[in-house]
mmCIF file of C-alpha atoms in Angstrom:
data_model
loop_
_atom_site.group_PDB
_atom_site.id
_atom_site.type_symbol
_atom_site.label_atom_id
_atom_site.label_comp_id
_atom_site.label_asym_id
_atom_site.label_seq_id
_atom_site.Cartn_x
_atom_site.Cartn_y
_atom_site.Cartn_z
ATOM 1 C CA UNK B 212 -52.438 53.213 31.090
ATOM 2 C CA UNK B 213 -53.166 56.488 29.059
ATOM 3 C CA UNK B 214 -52.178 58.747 32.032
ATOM 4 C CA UNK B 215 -49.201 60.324 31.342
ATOM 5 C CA UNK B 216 -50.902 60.865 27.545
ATOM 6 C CA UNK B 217 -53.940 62.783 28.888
ATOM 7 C CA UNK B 218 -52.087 64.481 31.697
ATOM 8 C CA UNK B 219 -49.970 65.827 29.696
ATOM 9 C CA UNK B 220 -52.557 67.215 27.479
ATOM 10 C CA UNK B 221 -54.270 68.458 30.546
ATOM 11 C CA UNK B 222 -50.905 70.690 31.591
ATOM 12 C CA UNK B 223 -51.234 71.885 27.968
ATOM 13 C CA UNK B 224 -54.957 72.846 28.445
ATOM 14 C CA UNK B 225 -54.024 74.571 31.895
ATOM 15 C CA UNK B 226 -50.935 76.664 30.061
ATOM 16 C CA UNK B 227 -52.458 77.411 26.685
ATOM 17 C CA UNK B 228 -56.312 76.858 26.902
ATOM 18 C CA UNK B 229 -55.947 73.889 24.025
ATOM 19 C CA UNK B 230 -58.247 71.343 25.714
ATOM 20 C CA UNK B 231 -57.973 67.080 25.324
ATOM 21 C CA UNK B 232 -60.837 66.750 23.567
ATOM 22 C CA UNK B 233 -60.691 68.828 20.101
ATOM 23 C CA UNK B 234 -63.495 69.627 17.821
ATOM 24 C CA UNK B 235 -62.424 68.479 14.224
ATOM 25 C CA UNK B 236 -62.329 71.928 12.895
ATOM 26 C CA UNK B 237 -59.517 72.799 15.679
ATOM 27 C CA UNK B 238 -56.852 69.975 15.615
ATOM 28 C CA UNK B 239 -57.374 70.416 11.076
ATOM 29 C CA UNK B 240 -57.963 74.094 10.537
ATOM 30 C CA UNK B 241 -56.630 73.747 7.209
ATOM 31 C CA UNK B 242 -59.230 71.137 6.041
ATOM 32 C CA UNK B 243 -62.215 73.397 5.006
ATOM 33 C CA UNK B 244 -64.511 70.308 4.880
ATOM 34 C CA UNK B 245 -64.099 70.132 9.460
ATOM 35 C CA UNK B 246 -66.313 73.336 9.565
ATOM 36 C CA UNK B 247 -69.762 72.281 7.751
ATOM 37 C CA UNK B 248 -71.650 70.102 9.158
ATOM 38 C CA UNK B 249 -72.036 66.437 8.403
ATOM 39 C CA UNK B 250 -71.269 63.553 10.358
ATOM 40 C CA UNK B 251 -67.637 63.532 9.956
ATOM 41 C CA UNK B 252 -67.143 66.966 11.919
ATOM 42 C CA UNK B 253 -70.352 66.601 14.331
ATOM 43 C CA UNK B 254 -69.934 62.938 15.260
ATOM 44 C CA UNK B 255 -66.248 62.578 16.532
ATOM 45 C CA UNK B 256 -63.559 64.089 17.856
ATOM 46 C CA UNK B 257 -59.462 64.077 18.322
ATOM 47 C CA UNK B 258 -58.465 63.045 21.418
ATOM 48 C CA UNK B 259 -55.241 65.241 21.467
ATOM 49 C CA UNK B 260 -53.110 64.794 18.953
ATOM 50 C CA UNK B 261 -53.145 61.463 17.945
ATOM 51 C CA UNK B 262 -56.667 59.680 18.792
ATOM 52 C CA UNK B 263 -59.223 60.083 16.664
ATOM 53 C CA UNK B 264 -62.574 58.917 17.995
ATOM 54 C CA UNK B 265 -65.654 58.166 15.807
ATOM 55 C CA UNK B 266 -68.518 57.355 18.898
ATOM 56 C CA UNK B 267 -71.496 55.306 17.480
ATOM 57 C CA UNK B 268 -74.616 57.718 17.783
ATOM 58 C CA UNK B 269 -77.462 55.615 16.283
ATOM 59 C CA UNK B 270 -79.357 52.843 18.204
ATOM 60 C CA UNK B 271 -77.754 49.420 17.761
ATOM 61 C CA UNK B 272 -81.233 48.173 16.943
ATOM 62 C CA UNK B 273 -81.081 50.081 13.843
ATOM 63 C CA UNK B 274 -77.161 48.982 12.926
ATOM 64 C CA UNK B 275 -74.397 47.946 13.833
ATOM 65 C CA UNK B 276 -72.122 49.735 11.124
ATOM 66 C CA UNK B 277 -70.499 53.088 11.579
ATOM 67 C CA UNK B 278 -70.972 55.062 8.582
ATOM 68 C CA UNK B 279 -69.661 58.601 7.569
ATOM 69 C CA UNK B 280 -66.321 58.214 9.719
ATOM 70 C CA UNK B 281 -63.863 60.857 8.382
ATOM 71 C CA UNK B 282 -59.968 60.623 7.882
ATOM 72 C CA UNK B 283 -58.525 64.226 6.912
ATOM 73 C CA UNK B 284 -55.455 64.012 4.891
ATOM 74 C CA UNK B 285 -52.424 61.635 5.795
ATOM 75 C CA UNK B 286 -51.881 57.975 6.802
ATOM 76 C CA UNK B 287 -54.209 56.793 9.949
ATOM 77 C CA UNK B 288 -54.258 53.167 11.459
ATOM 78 C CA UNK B 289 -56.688 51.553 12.979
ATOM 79 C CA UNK B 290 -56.405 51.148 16.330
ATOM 80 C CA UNK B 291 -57.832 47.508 16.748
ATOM 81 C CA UNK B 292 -56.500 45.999 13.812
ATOM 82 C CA UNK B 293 -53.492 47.728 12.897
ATOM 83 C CA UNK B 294 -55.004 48.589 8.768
ATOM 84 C CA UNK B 295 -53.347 51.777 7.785
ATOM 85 C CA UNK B 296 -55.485 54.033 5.632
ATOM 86 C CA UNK B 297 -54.726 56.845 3.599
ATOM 87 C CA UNK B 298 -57.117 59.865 3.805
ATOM 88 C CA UNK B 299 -58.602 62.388 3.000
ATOM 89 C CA UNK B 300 -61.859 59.803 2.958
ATOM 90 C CA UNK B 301 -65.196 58.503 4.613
ATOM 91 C CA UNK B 302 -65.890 55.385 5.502
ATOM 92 C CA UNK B 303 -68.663 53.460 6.062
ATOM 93 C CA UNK B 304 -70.140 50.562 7.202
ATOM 94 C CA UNK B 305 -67.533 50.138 9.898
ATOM 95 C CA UNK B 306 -68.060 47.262 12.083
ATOM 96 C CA UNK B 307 -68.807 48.758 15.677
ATOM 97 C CA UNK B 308 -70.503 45.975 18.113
ATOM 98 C CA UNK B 309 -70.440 46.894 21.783
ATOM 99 C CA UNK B 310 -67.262 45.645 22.218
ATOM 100 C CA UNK B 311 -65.348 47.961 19.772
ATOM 101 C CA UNK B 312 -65.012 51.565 19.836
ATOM 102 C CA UNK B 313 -63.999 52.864 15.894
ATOM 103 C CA UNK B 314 -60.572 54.332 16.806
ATOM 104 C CA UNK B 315 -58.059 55.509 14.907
ATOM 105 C CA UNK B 316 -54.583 56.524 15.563
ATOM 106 C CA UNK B 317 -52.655 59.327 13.228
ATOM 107 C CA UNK B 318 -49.211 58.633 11.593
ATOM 108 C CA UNK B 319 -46.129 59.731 13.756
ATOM 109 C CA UNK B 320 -48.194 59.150 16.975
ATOM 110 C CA UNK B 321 -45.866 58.960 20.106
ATOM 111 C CA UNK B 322 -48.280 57.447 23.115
ATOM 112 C CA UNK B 323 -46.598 57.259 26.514
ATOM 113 C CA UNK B 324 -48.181 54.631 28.890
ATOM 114 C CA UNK B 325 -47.651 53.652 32.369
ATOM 115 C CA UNK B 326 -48.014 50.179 33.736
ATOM 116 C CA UNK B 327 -51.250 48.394 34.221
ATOM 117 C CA UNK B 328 -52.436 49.565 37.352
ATOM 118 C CA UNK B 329 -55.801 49.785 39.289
ATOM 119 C CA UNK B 330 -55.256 53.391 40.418
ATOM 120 C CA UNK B 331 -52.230 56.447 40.300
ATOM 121 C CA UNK B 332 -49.702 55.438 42.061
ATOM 122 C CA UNK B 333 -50.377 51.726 42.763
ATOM 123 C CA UNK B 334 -47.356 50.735 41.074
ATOM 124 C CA UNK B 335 -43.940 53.413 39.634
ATOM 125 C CA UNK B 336 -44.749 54.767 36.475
ATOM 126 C CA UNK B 337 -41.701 52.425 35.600
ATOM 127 C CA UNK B 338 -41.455 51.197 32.980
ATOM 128 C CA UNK B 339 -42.471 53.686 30.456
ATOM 129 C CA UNK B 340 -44.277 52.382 27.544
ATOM 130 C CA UNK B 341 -43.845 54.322 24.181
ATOM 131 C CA UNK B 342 -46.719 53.163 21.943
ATOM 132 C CA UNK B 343 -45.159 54.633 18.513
ATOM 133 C CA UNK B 344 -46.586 55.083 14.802
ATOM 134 C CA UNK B 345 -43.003 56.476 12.529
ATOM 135 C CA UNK B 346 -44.097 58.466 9.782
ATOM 136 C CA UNK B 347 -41.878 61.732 8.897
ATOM 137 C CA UNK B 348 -41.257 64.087 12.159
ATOM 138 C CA UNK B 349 -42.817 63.786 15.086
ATOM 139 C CA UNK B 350 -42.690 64.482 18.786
ATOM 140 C CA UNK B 351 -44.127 64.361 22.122
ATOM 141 C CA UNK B 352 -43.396 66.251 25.384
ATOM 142 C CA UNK B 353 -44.073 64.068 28.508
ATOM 143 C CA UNK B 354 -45.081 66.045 31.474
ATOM 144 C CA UNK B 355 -45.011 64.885 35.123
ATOM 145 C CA UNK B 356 -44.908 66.170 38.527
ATOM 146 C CA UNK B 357 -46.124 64.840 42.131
ATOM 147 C CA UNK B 358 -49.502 64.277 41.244
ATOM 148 C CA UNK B 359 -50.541 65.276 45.055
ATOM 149 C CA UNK B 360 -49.846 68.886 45.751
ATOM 150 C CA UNK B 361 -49.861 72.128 44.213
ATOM 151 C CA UNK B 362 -46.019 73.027 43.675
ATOM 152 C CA UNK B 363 -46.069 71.933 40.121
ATOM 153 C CA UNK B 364 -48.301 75.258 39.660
ATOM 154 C CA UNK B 365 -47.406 77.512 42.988
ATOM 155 C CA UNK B 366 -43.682 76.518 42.504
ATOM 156 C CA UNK B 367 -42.917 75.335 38.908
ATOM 157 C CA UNK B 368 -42.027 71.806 40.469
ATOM 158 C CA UNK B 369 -42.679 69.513 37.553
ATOM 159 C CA UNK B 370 -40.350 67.763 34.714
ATOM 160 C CA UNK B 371 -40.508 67.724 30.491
ATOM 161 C CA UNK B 372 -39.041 64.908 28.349
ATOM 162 C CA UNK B 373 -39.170 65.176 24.811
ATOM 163 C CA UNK B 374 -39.786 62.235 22.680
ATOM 164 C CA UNK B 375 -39.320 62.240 19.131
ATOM 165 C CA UNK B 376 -39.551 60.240 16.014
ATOM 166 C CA UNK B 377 -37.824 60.489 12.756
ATOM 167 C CA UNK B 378 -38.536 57.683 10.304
ATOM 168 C CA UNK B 379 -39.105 57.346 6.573
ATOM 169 C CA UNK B 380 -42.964 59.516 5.525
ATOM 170 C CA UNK B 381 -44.785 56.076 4.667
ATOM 171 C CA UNK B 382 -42.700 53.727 7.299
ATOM 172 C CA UNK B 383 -45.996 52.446 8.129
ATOM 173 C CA UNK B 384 -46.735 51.263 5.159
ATOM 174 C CA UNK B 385 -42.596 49.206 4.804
ATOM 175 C CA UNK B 386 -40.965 52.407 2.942
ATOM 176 C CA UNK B 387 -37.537 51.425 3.795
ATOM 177 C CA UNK B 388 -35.406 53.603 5.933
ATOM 178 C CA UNK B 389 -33.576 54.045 9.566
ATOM 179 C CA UNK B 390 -36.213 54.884 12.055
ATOM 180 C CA UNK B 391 -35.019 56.691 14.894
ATOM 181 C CA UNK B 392 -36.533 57.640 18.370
ATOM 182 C CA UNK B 393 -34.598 59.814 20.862
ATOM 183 C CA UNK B 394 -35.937 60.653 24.209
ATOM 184 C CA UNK B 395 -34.268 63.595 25.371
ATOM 185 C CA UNK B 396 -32.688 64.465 29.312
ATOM 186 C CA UNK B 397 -35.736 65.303 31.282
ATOM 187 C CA UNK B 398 -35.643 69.254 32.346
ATOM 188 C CA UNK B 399 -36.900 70.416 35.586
ATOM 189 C CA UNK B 400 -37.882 68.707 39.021
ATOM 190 C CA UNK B 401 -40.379 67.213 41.484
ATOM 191 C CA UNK B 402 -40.749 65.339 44.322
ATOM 192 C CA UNK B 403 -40.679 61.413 43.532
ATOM 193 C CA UNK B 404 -38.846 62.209 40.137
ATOM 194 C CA UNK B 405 -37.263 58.928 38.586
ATOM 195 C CA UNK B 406 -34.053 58.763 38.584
ATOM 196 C CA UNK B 407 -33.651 55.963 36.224
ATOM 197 C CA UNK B 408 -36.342 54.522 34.224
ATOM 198 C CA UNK B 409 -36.660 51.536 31.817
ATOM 199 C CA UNK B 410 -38.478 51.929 28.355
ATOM 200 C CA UNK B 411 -40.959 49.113 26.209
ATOM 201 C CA UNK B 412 -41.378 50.470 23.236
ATOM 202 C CA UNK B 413 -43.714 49.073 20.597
ATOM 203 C CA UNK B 414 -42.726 50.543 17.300
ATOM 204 C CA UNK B 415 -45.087 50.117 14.396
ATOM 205 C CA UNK B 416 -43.850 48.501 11.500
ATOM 206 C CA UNK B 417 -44.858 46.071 8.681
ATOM 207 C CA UNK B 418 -41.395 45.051 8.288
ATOM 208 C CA UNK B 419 -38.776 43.995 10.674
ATOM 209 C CA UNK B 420 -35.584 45.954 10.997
ATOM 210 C CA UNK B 421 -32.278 44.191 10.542
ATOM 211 C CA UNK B 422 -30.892 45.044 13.361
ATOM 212 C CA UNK B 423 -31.680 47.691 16.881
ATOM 213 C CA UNK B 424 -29.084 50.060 18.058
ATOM 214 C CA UNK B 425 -29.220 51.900 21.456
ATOM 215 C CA UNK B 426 -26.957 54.602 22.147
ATOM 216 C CA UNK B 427 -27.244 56.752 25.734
ATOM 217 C CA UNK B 428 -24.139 58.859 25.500
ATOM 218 C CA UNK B 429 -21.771 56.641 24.829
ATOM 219 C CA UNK B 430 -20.887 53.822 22.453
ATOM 220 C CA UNK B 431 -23.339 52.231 20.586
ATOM 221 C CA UNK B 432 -25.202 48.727 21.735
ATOM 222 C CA UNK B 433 -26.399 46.638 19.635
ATOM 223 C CA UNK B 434 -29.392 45.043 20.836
ATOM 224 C CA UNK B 435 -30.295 41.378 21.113
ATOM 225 C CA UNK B 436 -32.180 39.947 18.909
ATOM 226 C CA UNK B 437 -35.088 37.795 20.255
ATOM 227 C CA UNK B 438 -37.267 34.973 18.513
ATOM 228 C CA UNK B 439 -40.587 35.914 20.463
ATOM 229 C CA UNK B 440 -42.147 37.674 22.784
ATOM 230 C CA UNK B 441 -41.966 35.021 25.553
ATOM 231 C CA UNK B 442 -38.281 34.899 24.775
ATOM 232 C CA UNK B 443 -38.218 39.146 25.307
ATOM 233 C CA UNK B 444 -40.216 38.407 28.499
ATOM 234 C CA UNK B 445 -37.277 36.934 30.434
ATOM 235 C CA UNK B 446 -35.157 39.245 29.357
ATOM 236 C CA UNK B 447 -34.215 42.824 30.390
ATOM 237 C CA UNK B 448 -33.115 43.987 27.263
ATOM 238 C CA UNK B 449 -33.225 43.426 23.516
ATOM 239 C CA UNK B 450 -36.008 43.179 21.232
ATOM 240 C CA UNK B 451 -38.745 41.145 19.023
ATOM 241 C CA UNK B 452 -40.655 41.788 15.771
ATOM 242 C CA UNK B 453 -44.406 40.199 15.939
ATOM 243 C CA UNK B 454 -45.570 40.295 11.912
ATOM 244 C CA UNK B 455 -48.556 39.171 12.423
ATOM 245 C CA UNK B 456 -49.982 41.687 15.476
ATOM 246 C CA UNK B 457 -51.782 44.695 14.503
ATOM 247 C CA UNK B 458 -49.990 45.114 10.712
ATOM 248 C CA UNK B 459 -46.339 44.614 12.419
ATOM 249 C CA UNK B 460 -44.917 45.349 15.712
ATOM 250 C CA UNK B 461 -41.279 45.769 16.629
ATOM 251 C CA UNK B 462 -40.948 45.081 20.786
ATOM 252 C CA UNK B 463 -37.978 46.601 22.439
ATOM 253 C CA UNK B 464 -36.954 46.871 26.100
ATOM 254 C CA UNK B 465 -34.354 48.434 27.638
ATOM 255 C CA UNK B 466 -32.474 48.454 31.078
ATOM 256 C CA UNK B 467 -33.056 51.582 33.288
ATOM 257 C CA UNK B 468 -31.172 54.362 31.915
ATOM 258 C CA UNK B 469 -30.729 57.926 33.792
ATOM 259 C CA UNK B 470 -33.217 60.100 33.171
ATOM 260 C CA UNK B 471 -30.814 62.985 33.778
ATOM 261 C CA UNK B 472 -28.840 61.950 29.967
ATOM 262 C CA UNK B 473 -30.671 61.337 26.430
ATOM 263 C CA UNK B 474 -30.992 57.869 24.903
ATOM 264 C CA UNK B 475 -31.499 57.052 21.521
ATOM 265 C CA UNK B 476 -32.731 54.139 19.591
ATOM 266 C CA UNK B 477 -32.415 53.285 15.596
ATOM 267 C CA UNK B 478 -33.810 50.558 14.114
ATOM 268 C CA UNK B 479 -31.787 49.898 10.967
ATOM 269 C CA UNK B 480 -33.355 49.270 7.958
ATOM 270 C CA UNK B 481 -31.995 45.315 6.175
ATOM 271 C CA UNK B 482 -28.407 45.977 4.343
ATOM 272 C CA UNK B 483 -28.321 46.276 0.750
ATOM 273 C CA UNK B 484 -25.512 44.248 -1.400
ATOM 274 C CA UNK B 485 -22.267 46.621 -1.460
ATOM 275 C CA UNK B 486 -22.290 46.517 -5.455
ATOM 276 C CA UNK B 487 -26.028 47.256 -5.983
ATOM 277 C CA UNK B 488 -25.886 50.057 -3.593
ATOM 278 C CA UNK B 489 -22.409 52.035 -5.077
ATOM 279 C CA UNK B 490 -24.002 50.987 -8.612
ATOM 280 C CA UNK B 491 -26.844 52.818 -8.038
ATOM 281 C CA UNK B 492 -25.577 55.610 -5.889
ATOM 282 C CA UNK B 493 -23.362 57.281 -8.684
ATOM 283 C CA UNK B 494 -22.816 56.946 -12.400
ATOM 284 C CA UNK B 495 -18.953 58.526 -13.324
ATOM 285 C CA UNK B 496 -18.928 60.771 -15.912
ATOM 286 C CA UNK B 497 -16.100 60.440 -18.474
ATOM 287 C CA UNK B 498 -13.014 60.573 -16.944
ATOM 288 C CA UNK B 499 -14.075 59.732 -13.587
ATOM 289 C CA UNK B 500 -14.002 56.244 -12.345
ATOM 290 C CA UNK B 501 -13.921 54.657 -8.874
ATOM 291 C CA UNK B 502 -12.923 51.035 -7.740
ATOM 292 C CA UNK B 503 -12.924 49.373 -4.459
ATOM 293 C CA UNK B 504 -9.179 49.279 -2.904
ATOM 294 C CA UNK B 505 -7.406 49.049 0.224
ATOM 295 C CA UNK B 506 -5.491 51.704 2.268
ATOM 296 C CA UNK B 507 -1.592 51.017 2.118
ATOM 297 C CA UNK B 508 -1.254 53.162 5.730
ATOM 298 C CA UNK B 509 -4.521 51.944 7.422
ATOM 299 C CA UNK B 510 -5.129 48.806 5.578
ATOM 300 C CA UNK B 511 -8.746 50.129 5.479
ATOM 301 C CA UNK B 512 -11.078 49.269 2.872
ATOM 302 C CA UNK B 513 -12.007 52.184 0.737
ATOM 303 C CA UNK B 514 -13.323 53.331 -2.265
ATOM 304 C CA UNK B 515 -10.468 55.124 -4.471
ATOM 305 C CA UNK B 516 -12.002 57.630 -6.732
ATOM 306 C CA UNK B 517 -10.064 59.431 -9.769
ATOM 307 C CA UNK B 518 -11.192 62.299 -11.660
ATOM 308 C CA UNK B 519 -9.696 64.152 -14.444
ATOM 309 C CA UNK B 520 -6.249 63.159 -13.448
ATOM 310 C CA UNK B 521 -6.732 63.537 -8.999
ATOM 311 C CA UNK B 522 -7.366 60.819 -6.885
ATOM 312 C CA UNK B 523 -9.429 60.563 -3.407
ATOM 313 C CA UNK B 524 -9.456 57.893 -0.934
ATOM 314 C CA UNK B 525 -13.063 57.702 0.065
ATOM 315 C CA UNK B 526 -12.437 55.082 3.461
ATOM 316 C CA UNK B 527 -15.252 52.959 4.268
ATOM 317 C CA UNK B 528 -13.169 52.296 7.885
ATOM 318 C CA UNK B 529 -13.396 48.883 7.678
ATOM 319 C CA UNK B 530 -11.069 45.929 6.945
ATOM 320 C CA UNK B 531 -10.810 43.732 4.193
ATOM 321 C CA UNK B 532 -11.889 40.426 6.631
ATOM 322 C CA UNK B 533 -14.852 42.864 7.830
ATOM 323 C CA UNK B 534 -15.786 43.293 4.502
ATOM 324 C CA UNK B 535 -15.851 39.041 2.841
ATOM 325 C CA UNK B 536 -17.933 39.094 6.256
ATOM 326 C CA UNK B 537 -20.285 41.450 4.764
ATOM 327 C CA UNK B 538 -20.662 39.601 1.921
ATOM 328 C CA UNK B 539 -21.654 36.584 3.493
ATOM 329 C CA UNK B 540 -24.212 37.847 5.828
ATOM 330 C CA UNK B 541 -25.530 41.244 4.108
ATOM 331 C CA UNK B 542 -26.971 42.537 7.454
ATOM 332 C CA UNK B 543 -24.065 44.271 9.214
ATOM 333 C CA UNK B 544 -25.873 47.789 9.536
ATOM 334 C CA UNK B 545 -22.577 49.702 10.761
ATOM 335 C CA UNK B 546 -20.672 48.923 7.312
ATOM 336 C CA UNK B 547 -24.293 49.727 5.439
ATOM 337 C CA UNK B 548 -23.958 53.051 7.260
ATOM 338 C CA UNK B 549 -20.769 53.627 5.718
ATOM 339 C CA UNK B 550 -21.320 52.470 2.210
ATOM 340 C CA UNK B 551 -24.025 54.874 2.153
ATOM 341 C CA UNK B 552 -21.890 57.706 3.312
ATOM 342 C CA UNK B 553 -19.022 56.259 0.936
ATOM 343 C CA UNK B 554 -22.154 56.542 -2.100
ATOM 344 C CA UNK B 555 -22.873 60.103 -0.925
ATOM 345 C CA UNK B 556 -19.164 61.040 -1.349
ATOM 346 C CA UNK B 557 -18.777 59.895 -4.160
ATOM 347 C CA UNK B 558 -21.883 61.121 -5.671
ATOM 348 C CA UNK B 559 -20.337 64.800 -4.848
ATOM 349 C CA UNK B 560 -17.079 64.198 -5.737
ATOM 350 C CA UNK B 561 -18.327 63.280 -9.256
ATOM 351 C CA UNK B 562 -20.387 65.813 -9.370
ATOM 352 C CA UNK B 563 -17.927 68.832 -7.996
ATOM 353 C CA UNK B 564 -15.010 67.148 -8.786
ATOM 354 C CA UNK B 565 -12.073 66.204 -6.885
ATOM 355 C CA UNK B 566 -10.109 69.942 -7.334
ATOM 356 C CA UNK B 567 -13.398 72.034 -5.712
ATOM 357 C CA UNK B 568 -13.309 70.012 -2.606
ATOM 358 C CA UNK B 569 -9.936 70.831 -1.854
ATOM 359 C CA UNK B 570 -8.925 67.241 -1.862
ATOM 360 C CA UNK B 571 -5.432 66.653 -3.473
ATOM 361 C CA UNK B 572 -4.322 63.163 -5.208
ATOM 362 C CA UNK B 573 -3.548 60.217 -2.558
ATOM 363 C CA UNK B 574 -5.467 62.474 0.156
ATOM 364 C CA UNK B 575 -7.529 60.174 2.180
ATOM 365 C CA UNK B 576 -11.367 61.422 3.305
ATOM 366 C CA UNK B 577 -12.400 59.369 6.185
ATOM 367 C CA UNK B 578 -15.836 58.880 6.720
#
């Protein structure tokens, strides 16, 4: 399943001379503590990017603990049980029978996997797993090409998509925030390219999000919704949080979508009461005030703000009905959008007042 992962990283080794398999000291140059030697430089490895593998070197007989496994700085989780763990640190007495392999994955990881198959080529690589770890910015460029001749080399026949991640630094551990994965138009060409392909992505979260939006060009979808992951099963779209696998897993699938246009997917944090959020978003100075109002032209719900004498519609583009709906549910994460871009308004509208942005009374600003 780790294919396109490692052949990717093999294109990389053939273009730049970076190989797969990375000493410590190369993939951390900047941690001085990778280049003595003790068993946390000499006894494991990075596999790329993302994989950190910690081998056991010491007859069973003797134990059946790891010890001295080393974490350089940042947020790593482990790979069989989903516990994130802050580093820099060693640890030991890690359980490693036979059966388990101490492997940990590092924050913002973006693994592409194909289908389960007994050999390249068995099945299309469709559809295209993303196996995903938000933390901060992160990305991943998926390489492909025939995988039979040499044209991808002799004749530049071969295709890039760029996957990336923005999310919240500590997302992994439920710092709140819109995480946000965009896989971009795949560049180039080769025989058997996909034309369309379908995504599962598993998203790693402790949290659930309150809602998932996919966007591919053109206007947003919100995504259903669904109670399991036998319900997701018999579906071909939509999506399904699993709290108690691996520390928190959000499951999402899509339909096939060209691989010739971008596609983007945010999973929106839970919606935040309107009051608590404009309360805490700005504090008017003397002078200033603001108040929840409707537009006379629009009949848009707004925010009207008034300082030193000027006035500003701030427009949340939403009705009044839209709004008592709000209330009731507190999870529409459109109108959370805009209350948060209504907050930042009116945080620098207080702050630069309404004469420096050029904004005259009665004016509406529509966000």
């Amino acid at each position: 399943r780790l294919m396109p992962y490692f052949y990717t990283l093999s294109r990389l080794a053939h273009d730049t001379g970076l190989p797969p398999v990375r000493a410590m000291a190369m993939e951390f140059p900047q941690d001085l503590s990778t280049f003595s030697n003790h068993t946390g430089s000499a006894q494991q490895f990075m596999a790329g990017p993302f994989f950190l593998v910690a081998p056991v070197y010491r007859p069973f007989a003797e134990s059946s603990m790891r010890d001295g496994i080393y974490l350089p700085a940042g947020l790593w989780v482990d790979y069989w049980s989903g516990e994130v763990t802050s580093g820099p640190m060693v640890l030991d007495s890690y359980p490693a029978p036979l059966s388990k392999l101490p492997l940990f994955i590092r924050s913002g990881a973006i693994i592409p996997m194909w289908p389960d198959m007994a050999y390249v080529g068995q099945l299309p690589a469709d559809p295209l797993t993303l196996d995903i770890y938000p933390s901060g910015e992160s990305s991943f460029e998926l390489y492909e090409d025939d995988g039979h001749t040499r044209e991808a080399l002799e004749a530049n026949k071969s295709t890039r998509t760029l996957i990336t991640c923005n999310a919240p630094p500590d997302a992994l551990l439920g710092q709140r925030g819109t995480t946000s994965i965009s896989i971009a138009a795949a560049v180039g060409h080769h025989r058997g390219k996909l034309r369309t392909r379908s995504y599962k992505l598993a998203v790693h979260l402790p949290k659930a999000p309150a809602s998932v939006m996919l966007a591919d060009g053109e206007t947003p979808l919100k995504l259903v919704q669904h109670p399991s992951m036998a319900s997701l099963d018999f579906h071909k779209d939509g999506w399904a949080f699993q709290g108690d696998d691996l520390g928190g897993i959000v499951h999402i699938r899509t339909t096939s979508h060209s691989t010739a246009t971008s596609l983007r997917l945010d999973l929106l944090p839970p919606a935040m009461a309107l009051h608590g959020l404009l309360a805490a978003s700005h504090v008017a100075p003397t002078g200033r005030r603001s108040a929840l109002s409707v537009h006379r032209a629009t009949g848009k719900l707004g925010v009207t703000v008034t300082v030193d004498g000027g006035m500003a519609f701030v427009s949340l583009q939403i009705g009044l009905e839209d709004f008592q709906n709000f209330q009731r549910s507190s999870c529409d994460e459109a109108l959370n959008f805009r209350v948060q871009a209504c907050a930042k308004a009116l945080k620098f509208l207080e702050t630069k007042g309404v004469q420096q942005t050029g904004l005259k009374a009665g004016r509406p600003l529509f966000m």
